[in-house]
Amino acid sequence: MPAAPLLEVDDLRVAFRTRDGVVNAVNGLSFTVGRGEVLGIVGESGSGKSMAMYSMMGLLDNPNATVTGSARFEGTELIGMPLPKLNRLRGSSIAMIFQDPMTALTPVYTVGWQIVEQIRTHEKVSSQAAWKRAIALLDEVGIPDAARRAKSYPHEFSGGMRQRVMIAMSLACHPSLLIADEPTTALDVTTQRQILELIRDLQAKYGSSVIMITHDMGVISEIADRVIVMYAGRAVELGGKSQVVRSPRHPYTWGLLGAIPRPGQRGQRLATIPGLPPGPHDDQIGCPFRSRCRFAMDECSEMPQLRATGEAADHLDACWLSGDARKSLRGEIA
Amino acid sequence: MLFVAKRLGSALLVMFAISIVVFLIFFATPGVDPAARLAGRGASPEVLSQVRHAFGFDQPLPVRYVLMMDHLFVTRDLTSYVNIGDKVVPQIMQAAPVTLSLVLGAAVIWIVLGLGGGILATRFRGSVVDPIIMVIGIAAVSLPAYWVGEVVNLITQDRLHDSVFSWVPPLGYVPFAQNPGQWALHLLFPWLTLALLYGGIYARVLRAELVTAMGEDYVRTGRAKGLSERRILWRHALRGSLSPVVSLFGLDLGSLIGGAALLTEVVFGLPGIGKLTWDSLQNLDLPVIMACVLYAAFFVVAANAIVDLLYAVIDPRVRRA
Ligand SMILES: Nc1ncnc2c1ncn2[C@@H]1O[C@H](COP(=O)(O)OP(=O)(O)OP(=O)(O)O)[C@@H](O)[C@H]1O
Ligand code: SF4
Ligand SMILES: [Mg+2]
C-alpha cells in the first residue's frame, strides 16, 4: 500500500451567494499532494486557484461563501475544522505566502517582531531565542546584514526583500506544506527568478511539500513535480510536469503553453488565448472552455470528466477530443 | 529625536505667527483707534491717553507688538478697561484649570467609551451588538450640548434630587487642590455630558477604521500564521486604526480646551475659558478677548504637535518625514 498523501482534496467546492445568483468559484476540485512533492497549479486569473487554497486554510471570511467537499491534511479534515484547532495547524504545519508582498506584512511592526510572533505563537521559546531564530531565518533567505535588518519595518524593504521576509516567516516553524499563491507575480523579472530559486532550494533542503500557484507555465516547468491546470473552477488537466509540459492533452493547456513568453519576458499574463473565461454565472452544462475552443463540437455541450485519455494512467484531462487525434490537432494551433 | 525637535520648533514658529496675526487684527486695523477699543465704550480722555501711552500707540508697529507681548507674558499686567482693575492674565490663569479639569476628565471617559465601543462593535460585527452601539453613537453625537446639560441638571438638581441623586452637589466648581473628592463630584455630570457628546463619534470612526483594517492583507497573513482573532484585532488591526482617532482627538482637545466647551461650562456653572471668552465678548472687553484667542491658539497648536508626535509613535512610516 502506498503511503497516504500529505494532502488529499476531494470534490472541493466554493460557492458565493451574490445578488444575481450563485457564483461557483471552485467547482469540484480533487487532487493530492505527496510528501516532499511540489504541486503546481496554473490557470488564468479568476480560475479559482486562490479561493481553493483559502477555503482549505479557513481564510474565507465572507459570510456569503459556502465551502463543501473535503480536504484532509495528514488524515485530518480541514473543511469545517473549529478555529482553535485550525489555528494550531496554520503557520506551523501549513504555511502560506501571498501574491503581494507589499501589503502582506503589518506596517507598524518590525519584520523581526513579526517572525518572532510567528515562532512564539506555536512554540514555547523565549523571545531571545526566537529573535536569534528570526535573524538566522532572515539570513537564510538571503537578507544581507540580517541582525540589523530584523529591526527594520516592512516599508524599508523592496518588494523582493519583503517576499523573502514572508518566506522566512512561513518557514519559521518548519511546515510540512507551504502554499505559495503567486509569490512572484508582483515582482520584476530578475527578482522573480531569485525568489523561485530560493523556494526551490529551501524546499530541497527541508523537504516540505509545496503548492505553487502561478499564471506562468515557465514557473511550473522550473519548479513543479506535478501540475494541475485549472479552468473556471475545475481541473482540466492533471499530470506529471513533463507529461503536462511536453505532451499536453487539453486544448486549454495548449493555449497556455503557446503563451509562454520568450526567455526574459516571463511574468507576462496569459493573454494569447483569444476570448474570455466564462462569466461566473454561466450555465454549468457542457465544457466550460467551449466558447473559446477551436475544436468545440456537439459532444462538448456535455460536461467532460477528468480521465486518462492517453497511454499514461496518471495523466488526466477533461476533453471530449479523441485521444489519438490530439497530437495532430495541437499541431494546428502552432 | 530630531523629529521631535523639528516638530516642536515648527509649533513655536506657528505660535509666533499666530500672535502676530492676532495682534495685527486687534491693534492695527486701519481706521480704528486701538486705544479707544482697548479702553472700552465711553472711556474718558484721560484713560484714552493713558492707554495710548501704556501700549505705545504713538510708536511704530513692531515696538507696539513687543510692548503688547510684554504686557501679556512678561509683566502680565494687561488690564481690562471694561472691568477696570481686572488683570487679564490672572483671569485666564484662574479659568484655565477649570476648563482643563472639565475637558481632560471628560476626554478620559470618552476615549474609554469610544475605543471600547468601536472595538466591541467590530468584534461583534454581524450580531445585534454592532448596530446598537453604532446607533447609540450617532444619537449621542447629534444631541445638542446645552439641551443635554439642561436635562441632566433638571434630573439631578431638581426632579430626582430628593431621592436617587441627593448626593449630587450644587452647580459650580471646587478646585482640585482644595478638595479632590468634591472636585470630582462637582465635575462628574459635566464630564459625563461632554463624554457622551464626543464618545459616539470616536466609536464610529474607530469601527470604520477597524473594519477596513480587518480586510487588509496583513490580517490574512495573521490568520495564515495561526494567530487568534483577538490577537489580530488588538495587536495588528488596532494599531494602524488609531491614527485617525488620534488626530480627531487632537483637534477636539485643542478646541475644547481653547473654549469650545463653552456651552457645557455655562450649563453647569463652571467658570472656565469658554465662559470667560463668552463674557468678554458680551462686554467687548478687548484685552481679554485677545488673550483668550491667543490662549486658544496655543492649545490648538500644542494639541496638533502632540498628535503628530503620537502619530510617529503609532506608525513608523511617519518618522522619516
Ligand atoms: N466575494 C466574492 N463574491 C463573488 N465571487 C467571488 C468573490 N470572491 C471571488 N469570487 C469569484 O471567485 C473566482 C475565483 O477567484 P480566485 O481569486 O480564486 O481566482 P485566482 O485563480 O486566484 O485568480 P488570480 O490569478 O487573479 O489570483 C473569481 O472569478 C470570482 O468570480
Ligand atoms: S471538450 Fe470540447 S470544447 Fe472542451 S476543450 Fe475539449 S474540444 Fe474543446
Ligand atoms: Mg489568486
XYZ file of C-alpha atoms and ligand atoms in Angstrom:
695
model
C 0.000 0.000 0.000
C 1.475 3.393 -0.918
C 1.983 5.917 1.871
C -1.021 8.199 2.381
C -0.561 11.577 0.698
C 0.094 14.633 2.845
C -2.937 16.444 1.492
C -5.960 14.852 -0.095
C -8.523 17.150 -1.640
C -11.785 15.653 -2.791
C -14.566 17.414 -4.678
C -13.785 20.805 -3.154
C -16.377 23.459 -3.958
C -16.583 27.138 -3.090
C -19.798 28.975 -3.906
C -20.556 32.647 -3.341
C -24.104 33.813 -2.936
C -24.339 37.112 -4.805
C -27.135 39.469 -5.681
C -27.524 37.947 -9.112
C -27.144 34.294 -8.303
C -24.607 31.777 -7.117
C -21.004 32.039 -8.283
C -19.141 28.755 -8.291
C -15.564 29.874 -7.805
C -14.283 26.341 -7.217
C -16.253 23.594 -8.829
C -15.377 20.089 -7.716
C -11.607 20.168 -7.418
C -9.823 16.954 -6.447
C -6.092 16.383 -6.124
C -3.424 15.075 -3.783
C -0.054 16.368 -2.656
C 2.549 13.802 -1.645
C 5.232 14.334 0.967
C 8.092 16.395 -0.378
C 6.224 16.973 -3.612
C 5.844 20.271 -5.438
C 2.428 20.622 -7.000
C 1.990 23.416 -9.492
C -1.440 24.898 -10.046
C -1.711 27.016 -13.143
C -4.620 28.896 -14.625
C -5.852 32.266 -15.683
C -6.923 34.985 -13.318
C -10.257 34.120 -11.761
C -9.972 30.379 -12.294
C -10.399 29.803 -8.550
C -6.843 28.990 -7.514
C -6.760 31.334 -4.561
C -10.281 30.518 -3.441
C -9.443 26.818 -3.389
C -6.456 27.477 -1.129
C -8.277 29.953 1.104
C -11.121 27.517 1.607
C -8.715 24.825 2.814
C -6.938 27.261 5.117
C -10.172 28.651 6.536
C -9.295 32.081 5.184
C -12.648 32.744 3.542
C -14.387 35.037 5.993
C -17.032 36.122 3.531
C -20.383 35.169 5.098
C -21.801 34.534 1.615
C -19.262 31.848 0.814
C -20.045 28.172 1.280
C -17.344 25.561 1.168
C -18.180 21.901 0.596
C -16.159 18.811 -0.139
C -13.181 17.604 1.762
C -9.517 18.426 2.255
C -7.667 16.037 4.546
C -4.275 17.085 5.806
C -2.340 14.179 7.325
C -5.673 12.419 7.551
C -7.456 15.265 9.380
C -10.351 17.064 7.735
C -9.628 20.776 7.288
C -13.015 21.836 5.971
C -15.193 22.864 8.879
C -12.413 22.419 11.417
C -13.062 24.579 14.510
C -10.940 27.718 14.556
C -8.770 26.997 17.622
C -7.768 23.641 16.169
C -7.194 25.154 12.745
C -5.024 27.851 14.295
C -2.710 25.195 15.677
C -2.136 23.932 12.134
C -1.946 27.264 10.335
C 1.533 28.670 10.425
C 3.020 25.563 11.986
C 2.127 22.608 9.744
C 0.685 24.539 6.820
C 2.154 27.898 5.927
C 1.085 30.270 3.218
C 2.639 33.151 1.332
C 0.771 35.570 -0.834
C 0.960 37.415 -4.084
C 1.514 40.943 -2.868
C 4.484 41.202 -0.510
C 3.952 44.952 -0.211
C 0.785 44.601 1.842
C 1.135 41.181 3.436
C 3.162 42.379 6.431
C 1.769 44.586 9.172
C 3.275 48.028 8.510
C 3.685 49.067 12.140
C 5.933 46.250 13.372
C 9.498 45.348 12.507
C 9.933 42.260 10.360
C 11.872 40.580 13.156
C 8.973 41.178 15.528
C 6.590 39.568 13.066
C 8.755 36.484 12.639
C 9.187 36.195 16.406
C 5.414 36.394 16.717
C 5.085 33.541 14.247
C 7.524 31.369 16.208
C 6.127 32.143 19.635
C 2.567 31.546 18.532
C 3.380 27.894 18.016
C 6.392 27.147 20.182
C 7.191 27.839 23.787
C 10.521 29.575 23.389
C 11.976 32.675 24.994
C 11.814 35.831 22.952
C 15.614 35.992 22.838
C 15.751 32.513 21.348
C 13.015 33.427 18.899
C 14.893 36.580 17.876
C 18.005 34.516 17.234
C 15.999 32.181 15.068
C 14.352 35.057 13.227
C 17.743 36.506 12.393
C 19.022 33.107 11.259
C 15.947 32.720 9.052
C 16.369 36.155 7.507
C 19.975 35.315 6.853
C 18.967 32.033 5.258
C 16.549 33.648 2.820
C 19.313 35.983 1.717
C 18.673 39.221 3.585
C 22.063 40.880 3.975
C 23.016 42.100 7.437
C 20.083 40.196 8.904
C 20.701 41.110 12.546
C 20.287 44.792 11.778
C 17.587 44.396 9.141
C 15.420 42.408 11.538
C 14.790 45.705 13.289
C 13.597 47.396 10.098
C 9.977 47.981 9.195
C 8.362 46.447 6.105
C 8.310 49.763 4.237
C 12.096 49.858 4.464
C 12.382 46.772 2.228
C 11.935 46.349 -1.505
C 9.204 44.050 -2.823
C 11.574 41.170 -3.424
C 13.097 41.549 0.023
C 9.662 41.599 1.600
C 8.758 38.395 -0.176
C 11.962 36.929 1.259
C 10.805 38.042 4.682
C 7.440 36.361 4.057
C 9.228 33.179 3.066
C 11.417 33.326 6.168
C 8.326 33.791 8.297
C 6.404 30.993 6.622
C 9.280 28.556 7.124
C 9.874 29.578 10.739
C 8.010 26.614 12.205
C 9.114 24.064 9.579
C 5.725 23.478 7.966
C 5.203 20.222 6.106
C 3.157 22.085 3.494
C 3.866 25.510 2.040
C 1.167 27.110 -0.090
C 2.646 29.810 -2.282
C -0.073 31.834 -4.002
C 1.616 33.524 -6.937
C 4.632 34.534 -4.854
C 6.429 36.100 -7.797
C 3.646 37.732 -9.795
C 4.091 41.157 -8.235
C 7.873 41.204 -8.700
C 10.134 42.180 -11.552
C 11.673 39.510 -13.735
C 15.083 39.185 -12.075
C 13.574 39.148 -8.628
C 11.027 36.534 -9.718
C 13.805 34.217 -10.719
C 15.657 34.714 -7.416
C 12.569 34.115 -5.304
C 11.740 30.999 -7.283
C 15.255 29.665 -6.807
C 15.045 30.434 -3.111
C 11.816 28.489 -2.736
C 13.235 25.589 -4.697
C 16.440 25.487 -2.638
C 14.618 25.682 0.668
C 12.154 23.039 -0.464
C 15.013 20.728 -1.368
C 16.719 21.431 1.953
C 13.734 20.944 4.229
C 11.726 18.526 2.144
C 8.432 20.300 2.707
C 5.684 19.857 0.197
C 4.786 22.938 -1.812
C 1.689 24.018 -3.676
C 2.904 26.622 -6.135
C 0.179 28.711 -7.702
C 1.008 30.687 -10.777
C -0.190 32.125 -14.066
C 3.024 31.147 -15.615
C 3.893 27.884 -17.329
C 7.555 28.901 -17.117
C 7.397 28.818 -13.326
C 5.702 25.429 -13.468
C 8.329 23.903 -15.687
C 11.037 25.170 -13.365
C 9.753 24.026 -10.035
C 6.840 21.587 -10.133
C 6.781 17.805 -9.873
C 3.148 17.544 -10.826
C 0.774 20.038 -12.401
C -2.911 20.887 -12.264
C -4.278 23.113 -14.982
C -7.340 24.917 -13.702
C -10.061 26.489 -15.747
C -13.251 28.103 -14.419
C -13.007 26.460 -11.023
C -12.168 22.986 -12.333
C -9.100 20.939 -13.093
C -8.993 20.432 -16.834
C -5.663 18.641 -16.939
C -3.610 16.917 -14.277
C -0.351 15.002 -14.557
C 3.396 14.899 -14.053
C 5.267 18.013 -15.058
C 6.906 16.544 -18.115
C 3.619 14.967 -19.153
C 1.758 18.247 -18.997
C 4.544 20.474 -20.281
C 5.909 18.147 -23.011
C 2.770 16.376 -24.143
C -0.174 18.457 -23.000
C -3.556 16.947 -23.826
C -6.148 19.643 -23.182
C -6.707 22.408 -25.743
C -6.649 24.984 -22.944
C -3.187 23.772 -21.860
C -2.072 24.024 -25.459
C -3.077 27.647 -25.375
C -1.268 28.220 -22.084
C 1.923 26.653 -23.375
C 1.683 28.647 -26.536
C 1.525 31.638 -24.259
C 4.894 31.054 -22.608
C 6.745 34.243 -23.327
C 10.256 34.076 -24.594
C 13.039 33.993 -22.010
C 13.426 37.304 -20.296
C 9.785 38.102 -20.731
C 8.328 35.842 -18.093
C 5.720 37.491 -15.999
C 3.535 38.395 -18.913
C -0.043 37.386 -18.453
C -1.616 34.581 -20.447
C -3.090 36.943 -22.929
C -2.681 34.988 -26.099
C -5.670 32.688 -25.732
C -8.425 34.526 -27.534
C -11.681 35.121 -25.699
C -12.586 35.349 -22.051
C -13.271 32.656 -19.473
C -16.962 32.015 -18.901
C -18.610 34.583 -16.671
C -19.295 33.439 -13.164
C -22.957 32.862 -13.866
C -22.543 30.751 -16.984
C -24.506 27.548 -17.078
C -22.898 24.531 -15.511
C -23.602 22.376 -18.524
C -21.014 21.476 -21.071
C -17.290 22.022 -21.309
C -16.535 25.431 -19.763
C -13.854 26.082 -22.375
C -16.099 25.545 -25.358
C -16.757 29.208 -26.101
C -13.041 29.682 -26.690
C -12.133 26.265 -28.029
C -11.499 25.994 -31.751
C -12.141 22.264 -31.610
C -15.535 22.508 -29.951
C -18.068 20.015 -31.299
C -21.522 18.729 -30.446
C -20.349 16.463 -27.621
C -18.895 19.487 -25.876
C -22.320 20.622 -24.716
C -21.997 17.897 -22.136
C -19.503 18.172 -19.275
C -16.338 16.143 -19.964
C -14.997 14.295 -16.902
C -11.361 14.205 -15.829
C -9.944 10.881 -17.090
C -6.903 9.334 -18.711
C -7.146 9.784 -22.468
C -3.633 8.722 -23.456
C -1.237 5.942 -22.561
C -0.268 7.237 -19.094
C -2.838 6.278 -16.457
C -1.850 9.204 -14.220
C -2.160 11.878 -16.883
C -5.770 13.062 -16.829
C -7.705 15.626 -18.782
C -11.287 16.737 -19.285
C -11.928 16.944 -23.004
C -14.079 15.048 -25.487
C -11.471 15.002 -28.242
C -10.392 11.501 -29.182
C -7.114 10.502 -27.560
C -5.298 9.656 -30.772
C -6.202 12.760 -32.700
C -4.722 15.168 -30.173
C -1.184 15.360 -31.451
C -2.135 16.376 -34.927
C -4.798 18.786 -33.633
C -2.268 20.540 -31.420
C -0.094 20.955 -34.457
C -2.870 23.039 -35.990
C -2.531 25.674 -33.285
C 1.184 26.208 -33.678
C 14.697 62.803 18.451
C 15.398 65.121 15.567
C 11.794 64.627 14.531
C 10.592 65.742 17.966
C 12.824 68.819 17.963
C 11.722 69.767 14.469
C 8.076 69.363 15.305
C 8.309 71.440 18.477
C 10.301 74.082 16.634
C 7.645 74.407 13.973
C 4.937 74.579 16.644
C 6.742 77.522 18.242
C 7.001 79.214 14.893
C 3.301 78.790 14.262
C 2.555 80.255 17.678
C 4.685 83.256 16.869
C 2.929 83.753 13.559
C -0.476 83.496 15.194
C 0.442 86.037 17.832
C 1.442 88.482 15.103
C -1.743 87.927 13.141
C -3.891 88.313 16.230
C -2.014 91.438 17.200
C -2.472 92.942 13.754
C -6.184 92.161 13.696
C -6.778 93.682 17.082
C -4.466 96.642 17.059
C -3.521 97.530 13.537
C -6.825 97.519 11.715
C -6.647 100.709 9.632
C -9.057 103.461 10.532
C -9.742 102.222 14.021
C -8.287 103.766 17.120
C -6.982 100.810 19.090
C -6.774 102.859 22.255
C -10.493 103.531 22.095
C -11.200 99.858 21.582
C -8.940 98.855 24.410
C -10.385 101.327 26.791
C -13.904 100.250 26.028
C -17.021 102.262 25.284
C -17.362 105.679 26.869
C -13.867 105.940 28.230
C -12.714 109.347 29.438
C -9.970 111.250 27.541
C -7.564 110.743 30.445
C -7.962 106.998 30.269
C -7.503 107.109 26.495
C -4.208 108.928 26.668
C -3.093 106.643 29.468
C -3.835 103.624 27.278
C -2.086 105.193 24.295
C 0.990 105.653 26.301
C 0.965 102.260 28.030
C 0.692 100.392 24.738
C 2.943 102.680 22.770
C 0.324 103.554 20.184
C 2.406 106.541 19.312
C 5.263 104.290 18.312
C 5.925 102.060 15.279
C 4.139 98.685 14.896
C 6.969 96.336 15.896
C 7.514 98.233 19.109
C 3.815 98.039 19.815
C 3.853 94.296 19.224
C 6.737 93.829 21.640
C 5.060 96.027 24.246
C 1.854 94.040 23.948
C 3.596 90.698 24.310
C 5.470 92.162 27.250
C 2.187 93.074 28.922
C 0.833 89.621 28.203
C 3.670 87.291 29.015
C 6.373 89.106 30.979
C 4.836 91.680 33.279
C 1.396 90.079 32.884
C -0.249 93.334 33.794
C -2.501 93.769 30.808
C -5.568 95.320 32.302
C -9.168 95.047 31.362
C -10.584 98.552 30.971
C -14.169 97.391 30.947
C -13.985 95.924 34.388
C -11.416 98.389 35.494
C -8.627 96.929 37.511
C -9.128 93.308 36.443
C -5.804 91.952 35.284
C -6.272 89.819 32.190
C -3.628 87.177 32.664
C -4.661 86.125 36.168
C -8.223 85.796 34.905
C -7.080 83.346 32.311
C -4.901 81.554 34.813
C -7.917 81.150 37.018
C -10.229 79.941 34.289
C -7.773 77.552 32.643
C -7.707 74.877 35.397
C -11.497 74.712 35.343
C -11.574 74.066 31.627
C -8.629 71.689 31.782
C -10.308 69.691 34.563
C -13.550 69.527 32.646
C -12.070 68.622 29.273
C -9.314 66.227 30.346
C -11.618 64.317 32.685
C -14.265 64.032 30.004
C -11.611 63.015 27.473
C -10.553 60.055 29.582
C -14.154 58.886 29.728
C -14.960 59.403 26.081
C -11.740 57.760 24.922
C -12.527 54.689 27.007
C -16.135 54.660 25.771
C -15.216 55.424 22.174
C -12.409 52.907 21.827
C -14.325 50.278 23.764
C -17.432 50.812 21.669
C -15.505 50.710 18.395
C -13.663 47.536 19.333
C -16.777 45.817 20.632
C -18.754 46.728 17.541
C -16.002 45.324 15.332
C -15.712 42.103 17.317
C -19.432 41.537 17.180
C -19.888 42.584 13.600
C -22.858 40.752 12.167
C -24.640 40.474 15.509
C -27.085 42.972 17.030
C -24.379 44.433 19.277
C -22.738 46.251 16.381
C -25.746 48.241 15.106
C -26.871 49.009 18.663
C -23.519 50.589 19.513
C -23.449 52.476 16.226
C -26.965 53.883 16.694
C -26.174 54.994 20.232
C -23.029 56.585 18.833
C -24.785 58.604 16.148
C -27.603 59.585 18.500
C -25.123 60.848 21.091
C -23.225 62.874 18.522
C -26.331 64.621 17.271
C -27.521 65.760 20.700
C -27.124 69.479 21.451
C -24.770 70.014 24.387
C -26.855 72.681 26.026
C -30.006 70.600 25.944
C -28.296 67.514 27.390
C -26.842 69.660 30.151
C -30.228 71.148 30.953
C -31.868 67.742 31.081
C -29.105 66.357 33.286
C -29.499 69.322 35.609
C -33.255 69.015 35.636
C -32.977 65.400 36.716
C -30.062 65.573 39.126
C -30.643 69.005 40.601
C -34.411 69.094 40.602
C -36.747 66.195 39.823
C -34.799 63.375 41.417
C -32.636 65.457 43.676
C -34.588 64.390 46.720
C -34.224 60.690 46.013
C -31.713 58.997 43.733
C -29.472 61.992 43.121
C -29.415 63.507 46.574
C -25.633 63.126 46.600
C -25.173 65.451 43.625
C -23.628 68.764 44.769
C -24.980 72.098 43.509
C -23.612 73.503 40.260
C -20.217 75.131 40.343
C -16.546 74.333 40.656
C -14.316 73.275 43.520
C -10.561 73.416 42.856
C -8.716 70.124 42.998
C -6.180 71.483 45.478
C -8.968 72.453 47.824
C -10.841 69.155 47.891
C -10.200 66.429 45.303
C -13.331 64.497 46.204
C -15.615 67.493 45.783
C -13.716 68.452 42.647
C -14.573 65.116 41.067
C -18.120 65.121 42.384
C -18.828 68.575 41.004
C -17.385 67.634 37.648
C -18.955 64.186 37.351
C -22.049 65.148 35.391
C -20.271 67.757 33.246
C -17.738 65.047 32.395
C -20.385 62.509 31.505
C -22.282 65.029 29.407
C -19.241 66.075 27.410
C -18.040 62.480 27.087
C -21.428 61.357 25.805
C -21.340 64.006 23.098
C -17.839 63.129 21.949
C -17.512 59.383 22.635
C -20.031 58.352 19.989
C -18.096 59.783 17.085
C -14.931 58.067 18.306
C -16.661 54.704 18.408
C -17.928 55.205 14.878
C -14.616 56.396 13.463
C -12.700 53.590 15.123
C -15.153 50.957 13.982
C -14.957 52.144 10.377
C -11.153 52.071 10.541
C -11.052 48.673 12.203
C -13.446 47.094 9.741
C -11.284 48.364 6.885
C -8.146 47.139 8.614
C -9.661 43.703 9.187
C -9.932 43.354 5.421
C -6.262 44.139 4.841
C -3.795 41.627 3.501
C -1.776 41.604 6.702
C -4.819 40.368 8.596
C -4.999 37.438 6.205
C -1.296 36.863 6.851
C -2.004 36.890 10.577
C -4.706 34.268 10.162
C -2.426 32.157 7.998
C 0.156 32.414 10.786
C -2.305 30.868 13.212
C -2.891 33.984 15.301
C -6.137 34.210 17.229
C -8.764 36.650 16.017
C -8.359 38.561 19.241
C -4.628 38.981 18.762
C -5.118 40.036 15.152
C -7.606 42.694 16.204
C -5.696 44.050 19.202
C -2.121 43.779 18.037
C -2.367 44.168 14.278
C -5.537 45.941 13.161
C -5.946 48.341 16.088
C -2.518 49.959 15.932
C -2.905 51.390 12.465
C -6.558 52.250 13.059
C -5.684 54.583 15.895
C -4.132 57.279 13.700
C -7.388 58.941 12.603
C -8.731 58.676 16.143
C -5.623 60.367 17.464
C -5.891 63.232 15.014
C -9.576 63.665 15.783
C -8.669 63.648 19.456
C -6.033 66.323 18.962
C -8.458 68.610 17.175
C -11.226 68.100 19.729
C -8.953 68.504 22.697
C -7.347 71.648 21.318
C -10.626 73.352 20.516
C -12.364 72.244 23.727
C -9.566 73.464 25.957
C -9.427 76.600 23.866
C -13.001 77.420 24.751
C -15.306 75.203 22.700
C -16.640 73.638 25.905
C -18.477 76.930 26.377
C -21.996 75.504 26.440
C -21.120 72.773 28.905
C -19.363 75.322 31.101
C -22.314 77.646 31.036
C -24.971 74.994 31.780
C -23.028 73.609 34.684
C -21.887 76.968 36.021
C -18.199 76.300 35.546
C -16.119 79.495 35.318
C -13.791 78.212 32.595
C -12.187 79.651 29.495
C -15.288 79.247 27.396
C -17.313 81.234 29.884
C -14.589 83.872 30.159
C -14.443 84.288 26.392
C -18.203 84.483 26.213
C -18.424 87.165 28.902
C -15.619 89.211 27.387
C -17.311 89.084 24.001
C -20.524 90.319 25.563
C -18.649 93.240 27.102
C -16.386 93.825 24.104
C -13.545 93.504 26.588
C -10.790 93.588 24.004
C -7.709 92.696 26.066
C -9.469 89.643 27.464
C -10.730 88.590 24.042
C -7.261 88.840 22.598
C -5.704 86.924 25.444
C -8.351 84.208 25.138
C -7.763 83.907 21.403
C -4.034 83.544 21.951
C -4.620 81.035 24.724
C -6.938 79.008 22.496
C -4.473 79.133 19.628
C -1.760 77.910 21.929
C -3.721 74.784 22.830
C -4.771 74.059 19.283
C -1.161 74.298 18.100
C 0.126 72.284 21.048
C -2.517 69.603 20.511
C -1.535 69.376 16.863
C 2.120 68.972 17.716
C 1.294 66.253 20.226
C -0.874 64.475 17.654
C 1.995 64.465 15.194
C 4.347 63.034 17.790
C 1.794 60.353 18.699
C 1.402 59.551 15.020
C 5.093 58.852 14.832
C 4.853 56.560 17.832
C 1.968 54.648 16.273
C 3.198 54.443 12.725
C 6.902 54.039 11.927
C 6.353 55.260 8.371
C 5.727 58.786 9.648
C 9.029 59.015 11.486
C 11.098 59.763 8.457
C 9.069 62.750 7.422
N -16.566 37.824 -2.774
C -16.855 37.198 -3.912
N -18.098 37.194 -4.401
C -18.382 36.578 -5.549
N -17.484 35.910 -6.284
C -16.233 35.881 -5.866
C -15.836 36.528 -4.657
N -14.520 36.328 -4.487
C -14.109 35.613 -5.538
N -15.126 35.328 -6.373
C -15.058 34.552 -7.582
O -14.067 33.582 -7.425
C -13.414 33.391 -8.648
C -12.045 32.841 -8.394
O -11.245 33.810 -7.781
P -9.752 33.482 -7.352
O -9.264 34.656 -6.599
O -9.684 32.166 -6.687
O -9.005 33.399 -8.728
P -7.474 33.130 -8.963
O -7.401 31.940 -9.820
O -6.750 33.100 -7.688
O -7.082 34.414 -9.802
P -5.762 35.275 -9.723
O -4.802 34.579 -10.591
O -6.190 36.584 -10.291
O -5.351 35.346 -8.304
C -13.445 34.727 -9.325
O -13.586 34.584 -10.698
C -14.697 35.383 -8.779
O -15.743 35.263 -9.703
S -14.404 19.323 -24.539
Fe -14.762 20.285 -26.451
S -14.832 22.416 -26.019
Fe -13.951 21.431 -24.299
S -11.813 21.535 -24.665
Fe -12.426 19.596 -25.444
S -12.899 20.011 -27.547
Fe -12.739 21.980 -26.575
Mg -5.295 34.394 -6.774
